[in-house]
Amino acid sequence: MTASVEYIPVTPIEYPDEDGKPMAEGDVQRKCLVYATTVLEIYFQNHPDVYVAGNLFIYYEKGYPESVVAPDVFVVFGVENRNRRSYKTWEENNQTPDFVLEITSKSTRSKDQGAKKGIYAFLGVREYFQYDPTGDYLNPQLQGLHLVDGNYFPVVANTLPDGISLPSEVLGLELRLEAGKLRFYNPATGQTLLTHEEEAAARQAAEEARQQTEQKAQRLAAKLRELNIDPDSI
């Protein structure tokens, strides 16, 4: 007599790429998220082993899709810089984010300072920054933490004329709060990181300023000639 074995199919575990919720609570949070992600992507664009992402699911325990967190902005060193639908740590040589930035809002404040903070410490996220673009939920609006022996300690802020600056040793940059607005600043070049649109606008403004200066110089030279004065002799 031949024994029969019933085949029971194994249902594959699903790791959703999205939860159907909006990317950010409002326009202010969304614009800040886009700025931070964009300038960091530009800054690291020539580093094939640095991955920058925003609002992407990070799954950190294989087989347990509920073990997931979605930072607003994060940077991972030592993994391939390529497009992903989600980030699964076991597929990335167990590399977890080195830097995380959360854009705090009314609906995220408790998670950002509670559950997410604990998860990031568990994952070994070396730096965890929070920014409140409206100034309603954090004081000061920009805060940073760095991980020491599994615990987070505040990043010491430096005072600016119109805000504060917090150094990020992980990124080699400064996160600056200037008139309430978050900006990334490169101390090596002395320049603020700009998006491509901001760079184009800055070039246009510089060109317009140059043209205005040139036109003023031409008008002044014409006036001097009317007075029988050679402008080249001045």
PDB file of C-alpha atoms in Angstrom:
ATOM      1  CA  MET A   1       0.000   0.000   0.000  1.00  0.00           C
ATOM      2  CA  THR A   2       1.376   3.336  -1.025  1.00  0.00           C
ATOM      3  CA  ALA A   3       1.014   6.189   1.440  1.00  0.00           C
ATOM      4  CA  SER A   4      -0.141   9.466  -0.037  1.00  0.00           C
ATOM      5  CA  VAL A   5       1.329  12.768   1.052  1.00  0.00           C
ATOM      6  CA  GLU A   6      -0.893  15.802   0.852  1.00  0.00           C
ATOM      7  CA  TYR A   7       0.857  18.840  -0.675  1.00  0.00           C
ATOM      8  CA  ILE A   8       0.129  22.032   1.205  1.00  0.00           C
ATOM      9  CA  PRO A   9       1.228  25.089  -0.749  1.00  0.00           C
ATOM     10  CA  VAL A  10       3.243  27.654   1.141  1.00  0.00           C
ATOM     11  CA  THR A  11       1.849  31.146   0.839  1.00  0.00           C
ATOM     12  CA  PRO A  12       4.688  33.582   0.172  1.00  0.00           C
ATOM     13  CA  ILE A  13       5.135  36.343   2.693  1.00  0.00           C
ATOM     14  CA  GLU A  14       4.227  39.738   1.288  1.00  0.00           C
ATOM     15  CA  TYR A  15       6.158  42.888   2.053  1.00  0.00           C
ATOM     16  CA  PRO A  16       3.973  45.798   0.855  1.00  0.00           C
ATOM     17  CA  ASP A  17       5.660  48.732  -0.839  1.00  0.00           C
ATOM     18  CA  GLU A  18       3.134  51.261   0.443  1.00  0.00           C
ATOM     19  CA  ASP A  19       0.373  51.654   2.991  1.00  0.00           C
ATOM     20  CA  GLY A  20      -1.933  53.959   1.034  1.00  0.00           C
ATOM     21  CA  LYS A  21      -1.222  56.912   3.291  1.00  0.00           C
ATOM     22  CA  PRO A  22      -0.083  60.290   1.890  1.00  0.00           C
ATOM     23  CA  MET A  23       3.648  60.959   1.705  1.00  0.00           C
ATOM     24  CA  ALA A  24       3.478  63.901   4.110  1.00  0.00           C
ATOM     25  CA  GLU A  25       0.881  65.569   6.286  1.00  0.00           C
ATOM     26  CA  GLY A  26       0.917  68.856   4.373  1.00  0.00           C
ATOM     27  CA  ASP A  27       2.710  70.962   1.783  1.00  0.00           C
ATOM     28  CA  VAL A  28       5.281  72.293   4.251  1.00  0.00           C
ATOM     29  CA  GLN A  29       6.331  68.812   5.342  1.00  0.00           C
ATOM     30  CA  ARG A  30       6.295  67.508   1.763  1.00  0.00           C
ATOM     31  CA  LYS A  31       8.476  70.319   0.421  1.00  0.00           C
ATOM     32  CA  CYS A  32      10.989  69.816   3.211  1.00  0.00           C
ATOM     33  CA  LEU A  33      11.104  66.063   2.563  1.00  0.00           C
ATOM     34  CA  VAL A  34      11.654  66.618  -1.159  1.00  0.00           C
ATOM     35  CA  TYR A  35      14.380  69.207  -0.512  1.00  0.00           C
ATOM     36  CA  ALA A  36      16.289  66.988   1.926  1.00  0.00           C
ATOM     37  CA  THR A  37      16.100  63.883  -0.252  1.00  0.00           C
ATOM     38  CA  THR A  38      17.007  65.757  -3.426  1.00  0.00           C
ATOM     39  CA  VAL A  39      20.065  67.618  -2.123  1.00  0.00           C
ATOM     40  CA  LEU A  40      21.441  64.503  -0.427  1.00  0.00           C
ATOM     41  CA  GLU A  41      21.013  62.520  -3.648  1.00  0.00           C
ATOM     42  CA  ILE A  42      22.893  65.247  -5.517  1.00  0.00           C
ATOM     43  CA  TYR A  43      25.597  65.401  -2.838  1.00  0.00           C
ATOM     44  CA  PHE A  44      26.215  61.633  -2.996  1.00  0.00           C
ATOM     45  CA  GLN A  45      25.554  61.174  -6.724  1.00  0.00           C
ATOM     46  CA  ASN A  46      29.161  60.183  -7.422  1.00  0.00           C
ATOM     47  CA  HIS A  47      29.212  57.595  -4.640  1.00  0.00           C
ATOM     48  CA  PRO A  48      27.877  54.279  -6.012  1.00  0.00           C
ATOM     49  CA  ASP A  49      27.921  52.736  -2.521  1.00  0.00           C
ATOM     50  CA  VAL A  50      25.719  55.334  -0.809  1.00  0.00           C
ATOM     51  CA  TYR A  51      21.940  55.002  -0.951  1.00  0.00           C
ATOM     52  CA  VAL A  52      19.606  57.916  -0.233  1.00  0.00           C
ATOM     53  CA  ALA A  53      15.849  57.474   0.023  1.00  0.00           C
ATOM     54  CA  GLY A  54      12.748  59.054   1.478  1.00  0.00           C
ATOM     55  CA  ASN A  55       9.438  57.713   2.719  1.00  0.00           C
ATOM     56  CA  LEU A  56      10.441  54.148   1.863  1.00  0.00           C
ATOM     57  CA  PHE A  57       9.563  51.048   3.875  1.00  0.00           C
ATOM     58  CA  ILE A  58      12.493  49.424   5.674  1.00  0.00           C
ATOM     59  CA  TYR A  59      11.854  45.780   6.602  1.00  0.00           C
ATOM     60  CA  TYR A  60      14.325  44.650   9.239  1.00  0.00           C
ATOM     61  CA  GLU A  61      13.256  41.094  10.165  1.00  0.00           C
ATOM     62  CA  LYS A  62      12.885  38.466   7.449  1.00  0.00           C
ATOM     63  CA  GLY A  63       9.571  36.676   7.677  1.00  0.00           C
ATOM     64  CA  TYR A  64       7.950  39.378   9.777  1.00  0.00           C
ATOM     65  CA  PRO A  65       6.464  42.081   7.526  1.00  0.00           C
ATOM     66  CA  GLU A  66       5.135  43.893  10.587  1.00  0.00           C
ATOM     67  CA  SER A  67       8.750  44.662  11.516  1.00  0.00           C
ATOM     68  CA  VAL A  68       8.832  47.745   9.337  1.00  0.00           C
ATOM     69  CA  VAL A  69       9.599  51.434   9.642  1.00  0.00           C
ATOM     70  CA  ALA A  70       9.419  54.231   7.070  1.00  0.00           C
ATOM     71  CA  PRO A  71      11.796  57.141   7.746  1.00  0.00           C
ATOM     72  CA  ASP A  72      11.087  60.405   5.965  1.00  0.00           C
ATOM     73  CA  VAL A  73      14.717  60.591   4.812  1.00  0.00           C
ATOM     74  CA  PHE A  74      17.535  58.106   5.320  1.00  0.00           C
ATOM     75  CA  VAL A  75      21.061  57.394   4.105  1.00  0.00           C
ATOM     76  CA  VAL A  76      22.808  54.021   4.029  1.00  0.00           C
ATOM     77  CA  PHE A  77      26.546  53.619   3.437  1.00  0.00           C
ATOM     78  CA  GLY A  78      27.993  50.473   1.922  1.00  0.00           C
ATOM     79  CA  VAL A  79      25.088  49.413  -0.301  1.00  0.00           C
ATOM     80  CA  GLU A  80      24.433  49.849  -4.004  1.00  0.00           C
ATOM     81  CA  ASN A  81      22.947  53.149  -5.101  1.00  0.00           C
ATOM     82  CA  ARG A  82      19.977  51.893  -7.123  1.00  0.00           C
ATOM     83  CA  ASN A  83      16.216  52.233  -7.200  1.00  0.00           C
ATOM     84  CA  ARG A  84      14.241  50.113  -4.761  1.00  0.00           C
ATOM     85  CA  ARG A  85      10.527  49.651  -4.047  1.00  0.00           C
ATOM     86  CA  SER A  86      11.340  48.842  -0.424  1.00  0.00           C
ATOM     87  CA  TYR A  87      14.481  48.196   1.607  1.00  0.00           C
ATOM     88  CA  LYS A  88      14.923  44.727   3.118  1.00  0.00           C
ATOM     89  CA  THR A  89      17.949  44.561   5.380  1.00  0.00           C
ATOM     90  CA  TRP A  90      18.568  40.817   4.801  1.00  0.00           C
ATOM     91  CA  GLU A  91      18.936  41.533   1.074  1.00  0.00           C
ATOM     92  CA  GLU A  92      21.430  44.330   1.782  1.00  0.00           C
ATOM     93  CA  ASN A  93      24.052  42.402   3.775  1.00  0.00           C
ATOM     94  CA  ASN A  94      22.186  43.494   6.933  1.00  0.00           C
ATOM     95  CA  GLN A  95      23.174  47.106   6.361  1.00  0.00           C
ATOM     96  CA  THR A  96      20.823  49.491   8.161  1.00  0.00           C
ATOM     97  CA  PRO A  97      20.537  53.292   7.802  1.00  0.00           C
ATOM     98  CA  ASP A  98      23.404  55.372   9.146  1.00  0.00           C
ATOM     99  CA  PHE A  99      21.436  58.628   9.102  1.00  0.00           C
ATOM    100  CA  VAL A 100      17.725  59.317   9.532  1.00  0.00           C
ATOM    101  CA  LEU A 101      15.748  62.550   9.365  1.00  0.00           C
ATOM    102  CA  GLU A 102      12.102  62.735  10.411  1.00  0.00           C
ATOM    103  CA  ILE A 103       9.902  65.689   9.443  1.00  0.00           C
ATOM    104  CA  THR A 104       7.773  66.013  12.559  1.00  0.00           C
ATOM    105  CA  SER A 105       4.095  66.905  12.423  1.00  0.00           C
ATOM    106  CA  LYS A 106       1.056  66.657  14.672  1.00  0.00           C
ATOM    107  CA  SER A 107       0.329  63.071  13.649  1.00  0.00           C
ATOM    108  CA  THR A 108       3.942  61.829  13.848  1.00  0.00           C
ATOM    109  CA  ARG A 109       5.384  63.595  16.895  1.00  0.00           C
ATOM    110  CA  SER A 110       4.696  60.822  19.410  1.00  0.00           C
ATOM    111  CA  LYS A 111       6.035  58.092  17.095  1.00  0.00           C
ATOM    112  CA  ASP A 112       9.102  60.135  16.128  1.00  0.00           C
ATOM    113  CA  GLN A 113      10.078  60.620  19.767  1.00  0.00           C
ATOM    114  CA  GLY A 114       8.904  57.225  21.010  1.00  0.00           C
ATOM    115  CA  ALA A 115       8.518  54.070  18.924  1.00  0.00           C
ATOM    116  CA  LYS A 116      10.661  55.167  15.979  1.00  0.00           C
ATOM    117  CA  LYS A 117      13.430  56.376  18.256  1.00  0.00           C
ATOM    118  CA  GLY A 118      13.558  52.958  19.881  1.00  0.00           C
ATOM    119  CA  ILE A 119      13.554  51.164  16.525  1.00  0.00           C
ATOM    120  CA  TYR A 120      16.350  53.338  15.181  1.00  0.00           C
ATOM    121  CA  ALA A 121      18.462  52.677  18.273  1.00  0.00           C
ATOM    122  CA  PHE A 122      17.769  48.931  17.871  1.00  0.00           C
ATOM    123  CA  LEU A 123      18.825  49.098  14.210  1.00  0.00           C
ATOM    124  CA  GLY A 124      22.002  50.981  15.093  1.00  0.00           C
ATOM    125  CA  VAL A 125      21.150  54.203  13.253  1.00  0.00           C
ATOM    126  CA  ARG A 126      24.151  56.342  14.136  1.00  0.00           C
ATOM    127  CA  GLU A 127      22.425  59.710  13.785  1.00  0.00           C
ATOM    128  CA  TYR A 128      18.759  60.562  14.164  1.00  0.00           C
ATOM    129  CA  PHE A 129      17.568  64.098  13.422  1.00  0.00           C
ATOM    130  CA  GLN A 130      14.112  65.617  13.784  1.00  0.00           C
ATOM    131  CA  TYR A 131      12.838  68.816  12.192  1.00  0.00           C
ATOM    132  CA  ASP A 132       9.546  70.601  12.833  1.00  0.00           C
ATOM    133  CA  PRO A 133       8.951  72.967   9.870  1.00  0.00           C
ATOM    134  CA  THR A 134       5.984  74.720  11.513  1.00  0.00           C
ATOM    135  CA  GLY A 135       7.601  75.171  14.906  1.00  0.00           C
ATOM    136  CA  ASP A 136       4.508  73.847  16.676  1.00  0.00           C
ATOM    137  CA  TYR A 137       5.785  70.563  18.075  1.00  0.00           C
ATOM    138  CA  LEU A 138       9.537  70.779  18.730  1.00  0.00           C
ATOM    139  CA  ASN A 139      11.567  73.370  20.595  1.00  0.00           C
ATOM    140  CA  PRO A 140      14.050  73.984  19.117  1.00  0.00           C
ATOM    141  CA  GLN A 141      12.637  73.119  15.708  1.00  0.00           C
ATOM    142  CA  LEU A 142      15.770  71.176  14.731  1.00  0.00           C
ATOM    143  CA  GLN A 143      17.179  68.490  17.021  1.00  0.00           C
ATOM    144  CA  GLY A 144      19.757  65.777  16.582  1.00  0.00           C
ATOM    145  CA  LEU A 145      20.806  62.603  18.385  1.00  0.00           C
ATOM    146  CA  HIS A 146      23.882  60.419  17.990  1.00  0.00           C
ATOM    147  CA  LEU A 147      24.151  56.819  19.097  1.00  0.00           C
ATOM    148  CA  VAL A 148      26.637  55.832  21.799  1.00  0.00           C
ATOM    149  CA  ASP A 149      26.648  52.260  23.134  1.00  0.00           C
ATOM    150  CA  GLY A 150      23.042  51.712  22.065  1.00  0.00           C
ATOM    151  CA  ASN A 151      21.700  54.942  23.557  1.00  0.00           C
ATOM    152  CA  TYR A 152      20.977  58.310  21.967  1.00  0.00           C
ATOM    153  CA  PHE A 153      22.562  61.514  23.192  1.00  0.00           C
ATOM    154  CA  PRO A 154      21.868  65.067  21.927  1.00  0.00           C
ATOM    155  CA  VAL A 155      23.999  66.600  19.192  1.00  0.00           C
ATOM    156  CA  VAL A 156      25.316  69.920  20.484  1.00  0.00           C
ATOM    157  CA  ALA A 157      23.986  72.843  18.443  1.00  0.00           C
ATOM    158  CA  ASN A 158      26.020  75.890  17.437  1.00  0.00           C
ATOM    159  CA  THR A 159      24.374  79.311  17.364  1.00  0.00           C
ATOM    160  CA  LEU A 160      24.021  81.194  14.075  1.00  0.00           C
ATOM    161  CA  PRO A 161      22.973  84.841  13.614  1.00  0.00           C
ATOM    162  CA  ASP A 162      19.492  83.752  12.511  1.00  0.00           C
ATOM    163  CA  GLY A 163      19.311  80.165  13.722  1.00  0.00           C
ATOM    164  CA  ILE A 164      21.338  77.121  14.783  1.00  0.00           C
ATOM    165  CA  SER A 165      23.646  74.570  13.207  1.00  0.00           C
ATOM    166  CA  LEU A 166      23.998  70.883  14.106  1.00  0.00           C
ATOM    167  CA  PRO A 167      26.952  68.912  12.730  1.00  0.00           C
ATOM    168  CA  SER A 168      26.410  65.502  11.155  1.00  0.00           C
ATOM    169  CA  GLU A 169      29.594  63.472  11.443  1.00  0.00           C
ATOM    170  CA  VAL A 170      27.982  60.696   9.396  1.00  0.00           C
ATOM    171  CA  LEU A 171      27.240  62.920   6.388  1.00  0.00           C
ATOM    172  CA  GLY A 172      30.139  65.337   6.779  1.00  0.00           C
ATOM    173  CA  LEU A 173      27.585  68.141   6.579  1.00  0.00           C
ATOM    174  CA  GLU A 174      25.755  70.537   8.856  1.00  0.00           C
ATOM    175  CA  LEU A 175      22.002  70.696   9.280  1.00  0.00           C
ATOM    176  CA  ARG A 176      21.125  74.347   9.691  1.00  0.00           C
ATOM    177  CA  LEU A 177      18.004  76.077  10.888  1.00  0.00           C
ATOM    178  CA  GLU A 178      18.012  79.484   9.173  1.00  0.00           C
ATOM    179  CA  ALA A 179      15.010  81.702   9.894  1.00  0.00           C
ATOM    180  CA  GLY A 180      13.050  78.541  10.714  1.00  0.00           C
ATOM    181  CA  LYS A 181      13.997  76.781   7.477  1.00  0.00           C
ATOM    182  CA  LEU A 182      16.062  73.587   7.245  1.00  0.00           C
ATOM    183  CA  ARG A 183      19.109  73.706   5.020  1.00  0.00           C
ATOM    184  CA  PHE A 184      22.034  71.333   4.494  1.00  0.00           C
ATOM    185  CA  TYR A 185      25.404  73.095   4.531  1.00  0.00           C
ATOM    186  CA  ASN A 186      28.804  71.834   3.396  1.00  0.00           C
ATOM    187  CA  PRO A 187      31.486  73.264   5.736  1.00  0.00           C
ATOM    188  CA  ALA A 188      34.241  72.106   3.351  1.00  0.00           C
ATOM    189  CA  THR A 189      33.030  74.400   0.566  1.00  0.00           C
ATOM    190  CA  GLY A 190      31.188  76.983   2.645  1.00  0.00           C
ATOM    191  CA  GLN A 191      28.078  76.469   0.533  1.00  0.00           C
ATOM    192  CA  THR A 192      24.478  75.507   1.178  1.00  0.00           C
ATOM    193  CA  LEU A 193      23.281  72.450  -0.717  1.00  0.00           C
ATOM    194  CA  LEU A 194      20.792  73.402  -3.425  1.00  0.00           C
ATOM    195  CA  THR A 195      18.377  71.484  -5.592  1.00  0.00           C
ATOM    196  CA  HIS A 196      18.825  71.722  -9.375  1.00  0.00           C
ATOM    197  CA  GLU A 197      15.931  74.206  -9.489  1.00  0.00           C
ATOM    198  CA  GLU A 198      17.522  76.339  -6.783  1.00  0.00           C
ATOM    199  CA  GLU A 199      20.869  76.279  -8.576  1.00  0.00           C
ATOM    200  CA  ALA A 200      19.187  77.405 -11.808  1.00  0.00           C
ATOM    201  CA  ALA A 201      17.363  80.198  -9.975  1.00  0.00           C
ATOM    202  CA  ALA A 202      20.614  81.311  -8.310  1.00  0.00           C
ATOM    203  CA  ARG A 203      22.425  81.422 -11.677  1.00  0.00           C
ATOM    204  CA  GLN A 204      19.583  83.425 -13.189  1.00  0.00           C
ATOM    205  CA  ALA A 205      19.615  85.873 -10.278  1.00  0.00           C
ATOM    206  CA  ALA A 206      23.393  86.270 -10.594  1.00  0.00           C
ATOM    207  CA  GLU A 207      23.092  86.888 -14.338  1.00  0.00           C
ATOM    208  CA  GLU A 208      20.356  89.471 -13.827  1.00  0.00           C
ATOM    209  CA  ALA A 209      22.481  91.205 -11.187  1.00  0.00           C
ATOM    210  CA  ARG A 210      25.463  91.237 -13.581  1.00  0.00           C
ATOM    211  CA  GLN A 211      23.368  92.736 -16.353  1.00  0.00           C
ATOM    212  CA  GLN A 212      21.978  95.413 -14.038  1.00  0.00           C
ATOM    213  CA  THR A 213      25.505  96.328 -12.899  1.00  0.00           C
ATOM    214  CA  GLU A 214      26.674  96.496 -16.508  1.00  0.00           C
ATOM    215  CA  GLN A 215      23.733  98.703 -17.493  1.00  0.00           C
ATOM    216  CA  LYS A 216      24.431 101.079 -14.592  1.00  0.00           C
ATOM    217  CA  ALA A 217      28.072 101.283 -15.642  1.00  0.00           C
ATOM    218  CA  GLN A 218      27.054 102.086 -19.231  1.00  0.00           C
ATOM    219  CA  ARG A 219      24.664 104.817 -18.081  1.00  0.00           C
ATOM    220  CA  LEU A 220      27.342 106.318 -15.850  1.00  0.00           C
ATOM    221  CA  ALA A 221      29.880 106.291 -18.692  1.00  0.00           C
ATOM    222  CA  ALA A 222      27.380 108.004 -20.992  1.00  0.00           C
ATOM    223  CA  LYS A 223      26.718 110.690 -18.382  1.00  0.00           C
ATOM    224  CA  LEU A 224      30.432 111.321 -17.924  1.00  0.00           C
ATOM    225  CA  ARG A 225      30.885 111.709 -21.672  1.00  0.00           C
ATOM    226  CA  GLU A 226      28.094 114.310 -21.687  1.00  0.00           C
ATOM    227  CA  LEU A 227      30.225 116.197 -19.185  1.00  0.00           C
ATOM    228  CA  ASN A 228      33.270 115.824 -21.477  1.00  0.00           C
ATOM    229  CA  ILE A 229      34.877 113.396 -19.057  1.00  0.00           C
ATOM    230  CA  ASP A 230      36.533 110.260 -20.393  1.00  0.00           C
ATOM    231  CA  PRO A 231      35.231 107.382 -18.202  1.00  0.00           C
ATOM    232  CA  ASP A 232      38.372 105.366 -18.992  1.00  0.00           C
ATOM    233  CA  SER A 233      40.504 108.022 -17.348  1.00  0.00           C
ATOM    234  CA  ILE A 234      38.785 107.666 -13.982  1.00  0.00           C
TER     235      ILE A 234
END
